[in-house]
Coordinates of C-alpha atoms and ligand atoms in Angstrom, one line a residue:
M1 CA 197.6 84.2 57.0
A2 CA 194.8 84.1 59.6
E3 CA 193.7 87.4 61.1
P4 CA 194.7 88.0 64.7
I5 CA 191.9 87.3 67.2
R6 CA 190.1 90.4 68.4
T7 CA 190.1 90.9 72.2
T8 CA 187.8 93.2 74.1
L9 CA 189.1 93.5 77.6
Q10 CA 192.9 92.7 77.3
E11 CA 194.8 95.0 79.5
G12 CA 198.3 94.0 78.5
S13 CA 200.6 91.0 78.0
V14 CA 204.0 89.8 78.9
K15 CA 207.0 90.3 76.5
Q16 CA 207.0 87.3 74.2
A17 CA 210.7 86.6 75.0
V18 CA 209.9 86.3 78.7
I19 CA 207.1 83.8 77.9
D20 CA 209.3 81.8 75.6
Q21 CA 212.0 81.6 78.2
Y22 CA 209.4 80.6 80.8
A23 CA 208.2 77.8 78.5
D24 CA 211.7 76.6 78.0
D25 CA 212.3 76.6 81.8
V26 CA 209.1 74.8 82.9
S27 CA 209.2 72.1 80.2
P28 CA 211.8 70.0 82.0
I29 CA 209.9 70.4 85.2
I30 CA 206.4 69.4 84.0
G31 CA 207.2 67.7 80.7
V32 CA 207.2 69.3 77.2
D33 CA 203.8 67.8 76.4
N34 CA 202.3 69.8 79.3
V35 CA 203.2 73.2 77.9
S36 CA 201.5 74.8 74.9
S37 CA 201.2 78.0 73.1
N38 CA 199.1 76.6 70.3
H39 CA 196.2 78.8 69.4
I40 CA 193.6 76.1 70.0
D41 CA 194.8 75.8 73.7
L42 CA 194.9 79.5 74.2
L43 CA 191.4 79.9 72.9
S44 CA 190.0 76.9 74.8
T45 CA 191.1 78.3 78.2
C46 CA 190.6 82.1 77.7
R47 CA 186.9 82.3 78.8
D48 CA 184.2 80.7 80.8
Y49 CA 180.4 80.6 80.9
W50 CA 180.0 84.4 81.6
P51 CA 177.2 85.2 79.0
V52 CA 179.2 88.3 77.8
N53 CA 181.8 85.9 76.5
S54 CA 179.2 84.2 74.4
I55 CA 177.9 87.5 73.0
W56 CA 181.5 88.4 72.0
M57 CA 182.2 84.9 70.7
L58 CA 179.2 85.1 68.3
E59 CA 180.8 88.4 67.1
G60 CA 184.2 86.7 66.5
A61 CA 186.0 88.2 69.6
V62 CA 187.3 86.9 72.9
P63 CA 187.7 89.0 76.1
A64 CA 191.4 88.3 76.4
L65 CA 194.1 85.8 75.5
P66 CA 196.7 84.0 77.6
Q67 CA 200.1 83.5 76.1
L68 CA 200.8 80.0 77.4
V69 CA 198.8 77.1 78.8
I70 CA 200.5 74.6 81.2
W71 CA 199.2 71.3 82.8
P72 CA 201.0 70.5 86.0
Q73 CA 200.3 67.1 87.5
T74 CA 201.5 67.3 91.1
T75 CA 201.5 69.8 93.9
E76 CA 205.3 70.0 93.8
E77 CA 205.1 70.9 90.1
V78 CA 202.5 73.6 90.8
S79 CA 204.9 75.0 93.4
R80 CA 207.8 75.1 91.0
V81 CA 205.9 76.7 88.1
L82 CA 204.4 79.4 90.5
A83 CA 207.8 80.2 92.0
L84 CA 209.2 80.8 88.5
A85 CA 206.2 83.0 87.5
H86 CA 206.5 84.9 90.8
E87 CA 210.2 85.6 90.2
R88 CA 209.5 86.9 86.7
R89 CA 206.3 88.7 87.6
I90 CA 204.2 86.8 85.0
P91 CA 200.4 86.8 85.6
V92 CA 198.9 83.4 86.4
V93 CA 195.3 82.3 86.1
P94 CA 194.2 78.9 87.5
Y95 CA 191.7 77.1 85.2
G96 CA 189.4 74.3 86.2
E97 CA 186.7 73.6 83.6
G98 CA 185.7 77.2 82.8
S99 CA 182.1 76.8 84.0
G100 CA 182.4 80.0 86.1
A101 CA 179.5 82.4 85.4
L102 CA 181.3 85.8 85.8
G103 CA 184.5 85.9 83.8
G104 CA 186.7 84.6 86.6
V105 CA 189.2 83.0 84.3
V106 CA 189.6 85.8 81.8
P107 CA 193.4 86.4 81.5
L108 CA 193.2 90.2 81.5
R109 CA 197.0 90.7 81.4
G110 CA 197.9 87.6 79.3
G111 CA 200.5 85.4 80.9
I112 CA 199.9 81.8 81.9
M113 CA 196.8 79.7 82.3
V114 CA 197.5 76.8 84.7
D115 CA 194.9 74.2 83.6
L116 CA 194.5 71.8 86.5
K117 CA 192.6 69.0 84.9
R118 CA 195.6 66.6 85.0
M119 CA 195.6 66.8 88.8
N120 CA 192.6 64.5 89.0
R121 CA 193.3 61.7 91.4
I122 CA 191.4 60.6 94.6
R123 CA 194.4 60.4 96.9
N124 CA 192.6 58.6 99.8
L125 CA 189.2 57.4 100.8
D126 CA 189.0 57.2 104.6
Q127 CA 185.9 55.2 105.3
E128 CA 186.3 55.2 109.1
N129 CA 186.3 59.0 109.3
L130 CA 184.1 59.6 106.3
L131 CA 186.7 61.7 104.5
V132 CA 188.0 61.8 101.0
T133 CA 191.2 63.6 99.8
V134 CA 190.8 64.6 96.2
E135 CA 192.9 66.6 93.8
C136 CA 191.6 69.9 92.5
G137 CA 191.2 69.1 88.8
L138 CA 188.9 66.1 89.2
N139 CA 185.6 66.6 87.2
G140 CA 182.6 66.8 89.5
A141 CA 180.5 64.0 87.9
I142 CA 183.5 61.7 87.9
Y143 CA 184.2 62.5 91.6
E144 CA 180.6 61.6 92.5
E145 CA 180.6 58.4 90.4
Q146 CA 183.9 57.2 92.0
L147 CA 182.4 57.8 95.5
N148 CA 179.2 56.0 94.5
R149 CA 181.1 52.9 93.5
S150 CA 182.4 52.6 97.0
G151 CA 178.9 53.3 98.6
Y152 CA 179.3 57.0 99.3
T153 CA 178.2 60.4 98.1
G154 CA 179.9 63.7 98.1
G155 CA 176.5 65.4 98.5
H156 CA 177.6 68.2 96.1
F157 CA 175.5 68.6 93.0
P158 CA 175.9 72.0 91.3
Q159 CA 173.9 72.3 88.1
S160 CA 177.4 72.4 86.4
L161 CA 178.4 69.1 88.0
R162 CA 179.4 67.6 84.7
C163 CA 181.5 70.6 83.6
S164 CA 183.2 71.8 86.8
T165 CA 186.1 70.7 89.0
V166 CA 186.5 70.1 92.7
G167 CA 189.1 73.0 92.8
G168 CA 186.7 75.3 91.0
W169 CA 184.0 74.5 93.6
L170 CA 186.3 75.5 96.4
A171 CA 187.7 78.5 94.6
C172 CA 184.2 79.9 94.0
R173 CA 182.4 78.8 97.3
A174 CA 180.0 76.7 95.3
A175 CA 176.6 75.4 96.5
G176 CA 175.0 72.2 95.2
Q177 CA 171.3 71.4 94.7
F178 CA 171.3 69.1 97.8
S179 CA 172.9 71.7 100.0
T180 CA 170.2 72.1 102.7
R181 CA 171.1 68.6 104.0
Y182 CA 174.8 68.2 103.0
G183 CA 175.9 71.9 103.3
K184 CA 177.8 74.1 100.8
I185 CA 181.4 73.3 99.7
E186 CA 182.9 75.3 102.7
D187 CA 180.9 73.0 105.1
M188 CA 182.3 69.9 103.3
A189 CA 185.9 71.0 103.2
V190 CA 187.7 69.8 106.4
S191 CA 191.1 70.9 105.0
T192 CA 192.7 72.3 101.9
E193 CA 196.1 72.1 100.3
A194 CA 197.2 75.2 98.4
V195 CA 200.2 76.7 96.8
L196 CA 200.9 80.4 97.3
A197 CA 202.1 82.8 94.5
D198 CA 205.8 82.3 95.5
G199 CA 205.5 78.5 95.5
T200 CA 205.0 78.0 99.2
I201 CA 202.9 74.9 99.8
F202 CA 200.3 75.0 102.6
R203 CA 198.8 71.8 103.9
G204 CA 195.9 72.0 106.4
R205 CA 195.1 69.3 108.9
S206 CA 192.0 67.0 108.6
V207 CA 190.8 67.2 112.1
P208 CA 187.1 68.0 112.8
R209 CA 187.8 71.4 114.4
T210 CA 190.6 73.3 116.1
S211 CA 190.9 76.3 118.3
T212 CA 194.4 77.3 117.1
G213 CA 193.8 80.7 115.5
P214 CA 191.9 81.4 112.3
R215 CA 191.7 78.4 110.0
V216 CA 194.1 79.2 107.2
D217 CA 192.4 76.5 105.0
Q218 CA 189.3 78.6 104.9
F219 CA 191.3 81.6 103.4
F220 CA 191.5 79.9 100.1
I221 CA 187.8 78.9 99.8
G222 CA 186.2 81.6 97.7
S223 CA 189.5 83.3 96.8
E224 CA 188.8 82.6 93.0
G225 CA 192.5 82.1 92.2
T226 CA 193.6 85.4 93.6
L227 CA 195.5 84.1 96.6
G228 CA 197.1 80.9 95.2
I229 CA 196.1 77.6 93.7
I230 CA 194.1 75.0 95.6
T231 CA 195.8 71.8 94.7
A232 CA 193.7 69.3 96.8
A233 CA 191.2 69.2 99.7
T234 CA 189.9 66.7 102.2
L235 CA 186.1 66.7 102.0
R236 CA 183.3 65.1 104.1
I237 CA 181.4 62.2 102.5
W238 CA 178.2 60.4 103.4
P239 CA 177.1 56.8 103.0
L240 CA 174.6 56.5 100.2
P241 CA 171.2 57.2 101.6
E242 CA 169.0 54.4 102.7
K243 CA 165.7 56.1 101.8
R244 CA 164.7 58.9 99.5
H245 CA 161.3 60.7 99.8
L246 CA 160.0 63.0 97.0
A247 CA 157.1 65.4 97.5
S248 CA 155.7 68.5 95.8
Y249 CA 153.1 71.1 96.8
T250 CA 151.6 74.2 95.2
F251 CA 150.7 77.4 96.9
D252 CA 148.3 80.1 95.9
Q253 CA 150.6 82.8 97.3
L254 CA 154.4 82.7 96.9
A255 CA 154.7 84.3 100.4
D256 CA 152.9 81.4 102.0
G257 CA 155.4 78.9 100.5
L258 CA 158.3 81.0 101.9
E259 CA 156.7 81.1 105.4
A260 CA 156.1 77.4 105.4
I261 CA 159.8 76.8 104.6
R262 CA 160.9 79.2 107.3
L263 CA 158.9 77.3 109.8
F264 CA 159.9 73.8 108.9
M265 CA 163.6 74.9 108.9
R266 CA 163.0 76.5 112.3
A267 CA 161.5 73.2 113.5
G268 CA 164.8 71.5 112.5
A269 CA 163.8 69.6 109.3
R270 CA 166.7 69.4 106.8
P271 CA 165.4 68.1 103.4
A272 CA 168.3 67.8 100.9
V273 CA 166.4 69.7 98.2
V274 CA 164.1 72.7 98.8
R275 CA 163.0 74.7 95.7
L276 CA 160.2 77.1 95.6
Y277 CA 159.4 78.6 92.2
D278 CA 157.4 81.7 91.4
G279 CA 154.4 81.3 89.0
Q280 CA 156.4 82.1 85.8
E281 CA 159.0 79.4 86.6
T282 CA 156.4 76.9 87.7
G283 CA 154.7 77.4 84.3
N284 CA 158.0 77.1 82.5
H285 CA 159.4 74.0 84.2
F286 CA 156.2 72.2 85.1
P287 CA 153.6 73.3 82.4
E288 CA 151.0 70.9 83.6
L289 CA 150.8 72.9 86.9
G290 CA 150.0 76.2 85.0
D291 CA 151.6 79.6 85.9
Q292 CA 149.2 80.8 88.5
R293 CA 150.5 79.0 91.5
S294 CA 154.0 78.4 93.1
V295 CA 155.4 74.9 93.3
L296 CA 157.6 73.6 96.1
I297 CA 159.9 70.7 95.2
L298 CA 161.2 68.6 98.2
L299 CA 163.6 65.7 98.3
I300 CA 164.3 64.2 101.7
E301 CA 166.9 61.5 102.1
G302 CA 168.9 59.6 104.8
A303 CA 168.1 56.9 107.3
A304 CA 164.5 55.7 106.7
K305 CA 163.1 56.6 110.1
I306 CA 164.5 60.1 110.0
V307 CA 163.2 60.7 106.5
H308 CA 159.8 59.5 107.5
A309 CA 159.7 61.9 110.6
E310 CA 161.0 64.8 108.5
A311 CA 158.4 64.3 105.8
E312 CA 155.7 64.3 108.5
V313 CA 156.9 67.5 110.1
I314 CA 157.3 69.3 106.8
E315 CA 153.9 68.2 105.5
Q316 CA 152.2 69.7 108.6
Y317 CA 153.8 73.1 108.0
V318 CA 153.0 73.2 104.3
L319 CA 149.4 72.1 104.6
D320 CA 148.9 74.6 107.4
H321 CA 149.8 77.3 104.8
G322 CA 147.2 76.2 102.3
A323 CA 149.4 74.0 100.1
V324 CA 147.9 71.4 97.7
D325 CA 149.8 68.1 97.5
T326 CA 150.9 67.5 93.9
G327 CA 152.7 64.2 94.4
P328 CA 156.3 63.0 93.6
E329 CA 156.2 63.0 89.8
H330 CA 157.2 66.7 89.5
V331 CA 160.3 66.0 91.6
E332 CA 161.1 63.0 89.4
H333 CA 160.8 65.3 86.4
W334 CA 163.1 67.8 88.1
L335 CA 165.7 65.0 88.9
E336 CA 165.7 64.0 85.2
T337 CA 166.1 67.5 83.8
R338 CA 168.2 69.3 86.4
F339 CA 171.4 69.4 84.4
N340 CA 169.8 70.4 81.1
I341 CA 170.6 74.0 80.0
S342 CA 170.0 73.6 76.3
A343 CA 167.2 76.2 76.4
A344 CA 169.8 78.9 77.1
S345 CA 171.7 78.1 73.9
R346 CA 168.6 78.1 71.8
L347 CA 167.6 81.6 73.2
L348 CA 171.2 82.9 72.6
Q349 CA 171.0 81.8 69.0
K350 CA 167.7 83.7 68.6
G351 CA 169.4 87.0 69.7
A352 CA 168.5 86.9 73.4
V353 CA 170.7 88.2 76.2
L354 CA 170.2 86.0 79.3
D355 CA 171.8 85.5 82.7
T356 CA 171.0 84.3 86.2
I357 CA 171.6 86.4 89.3
E358 CA 171.7 84.6 92.6
V359 CA 171.6 86.6 95.8
T360 CA 171.2 85.8 99.5
T361 CA 168.3 87.0 101.6
N362 CA 167.2 86.6 105.1
W363 CA 163.6 85.6 105.7
H364 CA 162.5 89.1 106.6
N365 CA 163.5 90.4 103.1
A366 CA 163.1 87.2 101.0
H367 CA 159.9 88.2 99.4
S368 CA 160.6 92.0 99.2
T369 CA 164.0 91.4 97.5
Y370 CA 162.3 89.2 94.9
L371 CA 159.7 91.9 94.2
A372 CA 162.2 94.7 94.1
M373 CA 164.7 92.9 91.8
Q374 CA 161.9 91.8 89.5
E375 CA 160.5 95.3 89.3
A376 CA 164.0 96.8 88.6
L377 CA 164.7 94.2 85.9
N378 CA 161.3 94.7 84.2
G379 CA 162.0 98.4 84.2
V380 CA 165.0 98.0 81.9
E381 CA 163.9 98.3 78.2
G382 CA 164.3 95.0 76.4
T383 CA 163.6 92.7 79.4
M384 CA 161.1 89.9 78.4
L385 CA 161.3 87.8 81.6
A386 CA 162.6 88.2 85.1
S387 CA 161.5 85.1 87.1
G388 CA 162.7 83.6 90.3
H389 CA 163.0 80.7 92.7
W390 CA 164.4 80.1 96.1
S391 CA 166.7 77.2 97.0
H392 CA 169.6 76.5 99.4
V393 CA 167.6 77.3 102.5
Y394 CA 168.8 78.0 106.0
P395 CA 167.1 78.7 109.4
E396 CA 168.0 82.4 108.8
G397 CA 167.2 82.8 105.1
A398 CA 167.6 81.4 101.5
A399 CA 169.2 82.0 98.2
L400 CA 167.0 83.8 95.6
Y401 CA 167.9 82.9 92.0
I402 CA 166.6 85.2 89.3
T403 CA 166.6 84.4 85.6
V404 CA 166.7 87.3 83.2
V405 CA 165.9 87.1 79.5
G406 CA 165.9 90.1 77.2
F407 CA 165.8 91.0 73.5
P408 CA 167.5 94.4 73.4
G409 CA 168.3 94.5 69.6
D410 CA 171.9 95.4 68.6
D411 CA 173.4 96.8 71.7
K412 CA 173.5 93.7 73.9
I413 CA 176.4 94.8 76.1
T414 CA 174.7 98.1 77.1
Y415 CA 171.5 96.2 77.9
Y416 CA 173.5 93.6 79.9
K417 CA 175.2 96.3 82.0
K418 CA 172.0 98.1 82.6
F419 CA 170.0 95.2 83.9
W420 CA 172.8 94.1 86.2
Q421 CA 173.1 97.7 87.6
A422 CA 169.3 97.7 88.2
A423 CA 169.3 94.3 89.9
M424 CA 172.3 94.9 92.1
A425 CA 171.0 98.3 93.2
A426 CA 167.7 96.7 94.2
C427 CA 169.4 93.8 96.0
L428 CA 171.7 96.1 98.0
A429 CA 168.8 98.5 98.8
E430 CA 167.0 95.5 100.3
G431 CA 170.0 94.6 102.4
A432 CA 170.5 91.2 100.6
A433 CA 174.0 89.9 99.7
I434 CA 175.1 90.3 96.0
S435 CA 176.0 86.6 95.5
H436 CA 175.0 83.3 97.1
H437 CA 177.2 80.9 95.1
H438 CA 178.3 82.0 91.6
G439 CA 181.0 84.2 93.1
I440 CA 182.4 87.5 91.9
G441 CA 184.8 86.8 89.0
L442 CA 185.4 89.8 86.8
H443 CA 182.0 91.2 86.3
R444 CA 180.6 91.4 89.9
G445 CA 183.7 93.0 91.3
Q446 CA 182.2 96.5 90.8
W447 CA 179.8 95.9 93.6
M448 CA 182.3 94.4 96.1
G449 CA 182.8 97.8 97.8
A450 CA 179.1 98.2 98.4
E451 CA 178.8 94.7 99.6
H452 CA 181.8 94.6 102.0
G453 CA 182.5 98.2 103.1
Q454 CA 185.9 98.2 105.0
G455 CA 185.9 94.4 104.6
L456 CA 187.2 94.9 101.0
E457 CA 190.2 96.8 102.4
V458 CA 190.9 93.8 104.7
L459 CA 190.7 91.5 101.7
R460 CA 193.1 93.7 99.7
R461 CA 195.7 93.7 102.5
I462 CA 195.5 89.9 102.7
K463 CA 196.0 89.8 98.9
N464 CA 199.0 92.1 99.1
A465 CA 200.6 90.0 101.9
L466 CA 200.1 86.7 100.1
D467 CA 200.7 87.8 96.5
P468 CA 203.0 90.9 96.7
Q469 CA 203.7 90.9 93.0
G470 CA 200.0 90.7 92.2
I471 CA 200.5 87.8 89.7
M472 CA 197.5 85.7 90.8
N473 CA 194.4 86.2 88.6
P474 CA 194.7 90.0 88.3
G475 CA 191.5 92.0 88.2
K476 CA 189.2 89.5 89.9
L477 CA 187.2 89.5 93.1
G478 CA 186.8 93.3 93.0
L479 CA 190.3 93.8 94.4
R480 CA 190.8 96.5 91.8
E481 CA 188.8 98.2 89.1
V482 CA 188.7 96.7 85.6
S483 CA 188.3 100.0 83.8
K484 CA 187.8 98.5 80.3
W485 CA 184.6 96.7 81.6
E486 CA 183.3 99.0 84.3
K487 CA 183.5 102.3 82.6
Ligands
FAD501 C1 175.1 75.9 83.6 C2 175.8 76.3 84.9 C3 175.3 75.9 86.1 C4 175.9 76.3 87.3 N1 175.4 75.9 88.5 C5 176.0 76.1 89.6 C6 175.5 75.7 90.9 O1 174.5 75.0 90.9 N2 176.2 76.0 92.0 C7 177.3 76.7 92.0 O2 177.9 77.0 93.0 N3 177.8 77.2 90.8 C8 177.2 76.9 89.6 N4 177.7 77.4 88.5 C9 179.0 78.2 88.5 C10 180.3 77.3 88.3 O3 180.0 76.1 87.7 C11 181.0 77.1 89.6 O4 181.5 78.4 90.0 C12 182.1 76.2 89.6 O5 182.5 76.0 90.9 C13 183.4 76.6 88.8 O6 184.2 75.4 88.6 P1 185.2 75.3 87.4 O7 186.1 74.1 87.7 O8 184.6 75.3 86.1 O9 186.1 76.6 87.6 P2 186.6 77.7 86.5 O10 185.4 78.3 85.8 O11 187.6 77.1 85.7 O12 187.2 78.8 87.5 C14 186.4 79.6 88.3 C15 187.3 80.5 89.2 O13 188.1 79.7 90.1 C16 189.5 79.8 89.9 N5 190.0 78.4 90.1 C17 189.6 77.3 89.4 N6 190.3 76.2 89.9 C18 191.1 76.7 90.9 C19 192.0 76.1 91.8 N7 192.2 74.8 91.8 N8 192.6 76.9 92.7 C20 192.4 78.2 92.7 N9 191.5 78.9 91.9 C21 190.9 78.1 91.0 C22 189.6 80.3 88.5 O14 190.8 81.1 88.3 C23 188.4 81.2 88.4 O15 188.6 82.5 89.0 C24 177.1 77.0 87.3 C25 177.7 77.4 86.0 C26 177.0 77.0 84.9 C27 177.6 77.4 83.6

């Protein structure tokens, strides 16, 4: 007989008889083929891309196991399966494609994984109003391909495009690589459809704006499965761009690059892609440029005349700050390699611990936060690399994205916790926000109090009002302590 699978963070589970009864009762609602307690299904949905999961997996353990996986196919089915779980107080975790970076899908108390991948239709393409209504489980790359076939783009390209869902983007407040022109997912979502813990269905209205109280649609964006299940959304789309302009420049000083970006954003330019890499990352991603200068990658797209004007405005600011024009080919290289993360797997197999930490800075602390976080990370024994780049820029600031690689020897988990503590302390001391787009999940919850102050209490009250039994994705978003991880 096979040995039971070792779990590291499991806090509890539901009595097997309750789960068996639930499976019997939901089978007629969603179809017996859409209900499974097979080991392979429990294992495939029990974790995400949180690097700690990989460390444990290589040691033969998983963080926690669900007891049942179900695949509803309509909003009405989601409503009925949630109502039953609510009545019986069974924990529920929504599951997209498991590309979350912070343990958001880990089923700490067992219960049911609601895998949403079979809710994958585009319900309506409204070309006159430039809106698409799409179900939550549609894969990101397929969503974009389907829009492209009709002459549109969704404008949303997270690096995880090929392994994430539209619902996952909304649940985590995702940001794509072209976000400076098209916005982040919350800017694209005109309305959402969601099911609350007790089965109540909420459907927002797809009008451009209302002054009718707080927008309930927005409650669900970023709620990471703790307030309900987002079943569909109506998102903005754009006609495929007429013209695309690629440009790259290098700067002697990183700070000069940041200042040039601040100024062209202030002047009103909105290139789709803006990425400024420090010397280490310039050397890693563009070896032909060496590691002594910082490269700025720009992609401007839209109507030809506007693209031309934006390129001119931007060039003036970057050249005024001592930039050297390095041509379009580095951007072409970036476009070709932007979804490739194979280097991470190779490092993992060599015994490295690695992660990425994205935070939000204003312009006044953009450079100092980078220096402070880098110093803090390099101060942790075992760190081999703490490099950074900025992307997702705004008139008021930018996202700072740090990559950490360390070789700590045997105690990888202690090292992981130490470098995150160091990085988050430095980020908070600089007044930056602890996450720009990966969200909170399980791991980053421990800093939610420091991030929000009383705001966390407001979030807890909303959670208690919408999910009084506490069944929705327990232990996430910092709504309570996860003692097995945080101690
Ligand atoms: C290599 C890599 C690159 C990445 N690049 C980016 C990037 O560029 N930009 C970015 O923003 N993120 C990025 N991420 C993070 C991740 O891909 C996003 O957070 C993504 O939005 C998660 O989508 P998913 O469908 O895989 O969600 P999952 O991982 O399955 O779930 C994430 C969380 O959302 C909840 N959830 C999922 N679907 C729903 C739903 N329909 N209703 C309610 N709750 C739900 C889950 O319970 C969980 O808490 C990256 C991750 C990886 C591994």
